[in-house]
Short mmCIF file of C-alpha atoms in Angstrom, two decimals:
data_model
loop_
_atom_site.label_atom_id
_atom_site.label_comp_id
_atom_site.label_asym_id
_atom_site.label_seq_id
_atom_site.Cartn_x
_atom_site.Cartn_y
_atom_site.Cartn_z
CA UNK B 206 159.56 136.76 146.39
CA UNK B 207 156.52 134.92 145.14
CA UNK B 208 155.22 131.79 146.82
CA UNK B 209 152.65 129.43 145.44
CA UNK B 210 150.76 126.61 147.02
CA UNK B 211 150.54 123.23 145.36
CA UNK B 212 147.06 121.76 145.48
CA UNK B 213 147.10 117.99 145.49
CA UNK B 214 143.36 117.45 145.63
CA UNK B 215 142.20 116.38 142.17
CA UNK B 216 138.79 117.93 142.67
CA UNK B 217 140.34 121.30 143.46
CA UNK B 218 142.71 121.01 140.49
CA UNK B 219 139.84 120.53 138.10
CA UNK B 220 137.76 123.23 139.73
CA UNK B 221 134.96 120.76 140.54
CA UNK B 222 133.54 120.10 143.95
CA UNK B 223 133.94 116.52 145.17
CA UNK B 224 130.86 114.36 145.04
CA UNK B 225 130.05 112.55 148.27
CA UNK B 226 129.11 108.89 148.19
CA UNK B 227 125.64 108.03 149.41
CA UNK B 228 125.73 107.08 153.08
CA UNK B 229 123.58 103.99 152.50
CA UNK B 230 126.12 102.18 150.33
CA UNK B 231 128.98 100.43 152.04
CA UNK B 232 132.28 100.03 150.34
CA UNK B 233 133.44 96.65 149.16
CA UNK B 234 136.13 96.64 151.82
CA UNK B 235 133.59 97.20 154.60
CA UNK B 236 131.54 94.29 153.29
CA UNK B 237 134.59 92.03 153.26
CA UNK B 238 135.47 93.03 156.82
CA UNK B 239 131.88 92.44 157.98
CA UNK B 240 131.80 89.01 156.30
CA UNK B 241 135.10 88.03 157.94
CA UNK B 242 133.81 89.17 161.32
CA UNK B 243 130.57 87.20 160.86
CA UNK B 244 132.54 84.09 159.87
CA UNK B 245 134.78 84.42 162.95
CA UNK B 246 131.69 84.82 165.17
CA UNK B 247 130.14 81.69 163.62
CA UNK B 248 133.24 79.65 164.46
CA UNK B 249 133.13 80.92 168.04
CA UNK B 250 129.43 80.13 168.34
CA UNK B 251 130.02 76.63 166.96
CA UNK B 252 132.38 76.10 169.92
CA UNK B 253 129.40 76.60 172.22
CA UNK B 254 128.30 73.08 171.23
CA UNK B 255 131.12 71.78 173.44
CA UNK B 256 129.52 73.40 176.51
CA UNK B 257 127.22 71.26 178.62
CA UNK B 258 123.61 72.30 179.25
CA UNK B 259 124.40 73.79 182.67
CA UNK B 260 127.10 76.06 181.25
CA UNK B 261 124.81 77.19 178.46
CA UNK B 262 122.02 77.88 180.95
CA UNK B 263 124.46 79.99 183.00
CA UNK B 264 124.91 82.34 180.06
CA UNK B 265 121.19 82.35 179.29
CA UNK B 266 121.23 79.99 176.30
CA UNK B 267 120.29 76.45 175.36
CA UNK B 268 121.34 74.16 172.52
CA UNK B 269 118.35 75.23 170.46
CA UNK B 270 119.47 78.86 170.62
CA UNK B 271 122.92 77.91 169.36
CA UNK B 272 121.50 75.76 166.56
CA UNK B 273 119.04 78.41 165.42
CA UNK B 274 121.72 81.14 165.45
CA UNK B 275 123.95 79.01 163.23
CA UNK B 276 121.06 78.26 160.89
CA UNK B 277 120.71 81.95 160.04
CA UNK B 278 121.82 82.99 156.53
CA UNK B 279 125.55 83.50 156.13
CA UNK B 280 125.21 87.23 155.50
CA UNK B 281 123.55 87.69 158.91
CA UNK B 282 125.85 87.81 161.95
CA UNK B 283 124.87 84.86 164.14
CA UNK B 284 126.30 86.55 167.24
CA UNK B 285 123.65 89.28 167.00
CA UNK B 286 120.93 86.62 166.92
CA UNK B 287 122.47 84.77 169.85
CA UNK B 288 122.87 87.96 171.90
CA UNK B 289 119.23 88.82 171.31
CA UNK B 290 118.13 85.33 172.39
CA UNK B 291 120.24 85.49 175.55
CA UNK B 292 118.79 88.90 176.38
CA UNK B 293 115.24 87.62 175.86
CA UNK B 294 115.99 84.59 178.04
CA UNK B 295 117.35 86.76 180.86
CA UNK B 296 114.34 89.06 180.64
CA UNK B 297 111.95 86.09 180.87
CA UNK B 298 113.87 84.72 183.86
CA UNK B 299 113.70 88.10 185.61
CA UNK B 300 109.97 88.33 184.93
CA UNK B 301 109.42 84.87 186.45
CA UNK B 302 111.48 85.79 189.50
CA UNK B 303 109.57 89.05 189.90
CA UNK B 304 106.23 87.19 189.73
CA UNK B 305 107.42 84.67 192.30
CA UNK B 306 108.47 87.45 194.68
CA UNK B 307 105.15 89.21 194.24
CA UNK B 308 103.27 85.95 194.90
CA UNK B 309 105.36 85.31 198.02
CA UNK B 310 104.70 88.83 199.29
CA UNK B 311 100.97 88.43 198.67
CA UNK B 312 101.02 85.10 200.49
CA UNK B 313 102.79 86.68 203.47
CA UNK B 314 100.30 89.53 203.59
CA UNK B 315 97.46 87.01 203.48
CA UNK B 316 99.03 84.92 206.26
CA UNK B 317 99.50 87.99 208.42
CA UNK B 318 95.87 88.98 207.93
CA UNK B 319 94.70 85.47 208.96
CA UNK B 320 96.61 85.66 212.24
CA UNK B 321 94.42 88.56 213.54
#
């Protein structure tokens, strides 16, 4: 009894090796999905305008951050810009807090030295 295998790959049927797409090019579908995601993020970010200044400050943002993120070109995801700004704001706040703690510690050391 003879068995044969059916090859469904068109490249193997023609005897040619398949050619891989360059990794730098994205497919049209991926671009559409990315554009839809960016548009959805923009709508969500636009809702941040309804937050008051205290709520925005709690998440490390201000109205200027929201406005500048939405003013980015449409092909750029505004949520990436906003996340970067929030991260920079938190880092600046931590640096200020660290400096204040160091100044307080230096002041205490100086006060203790004056007591002698």
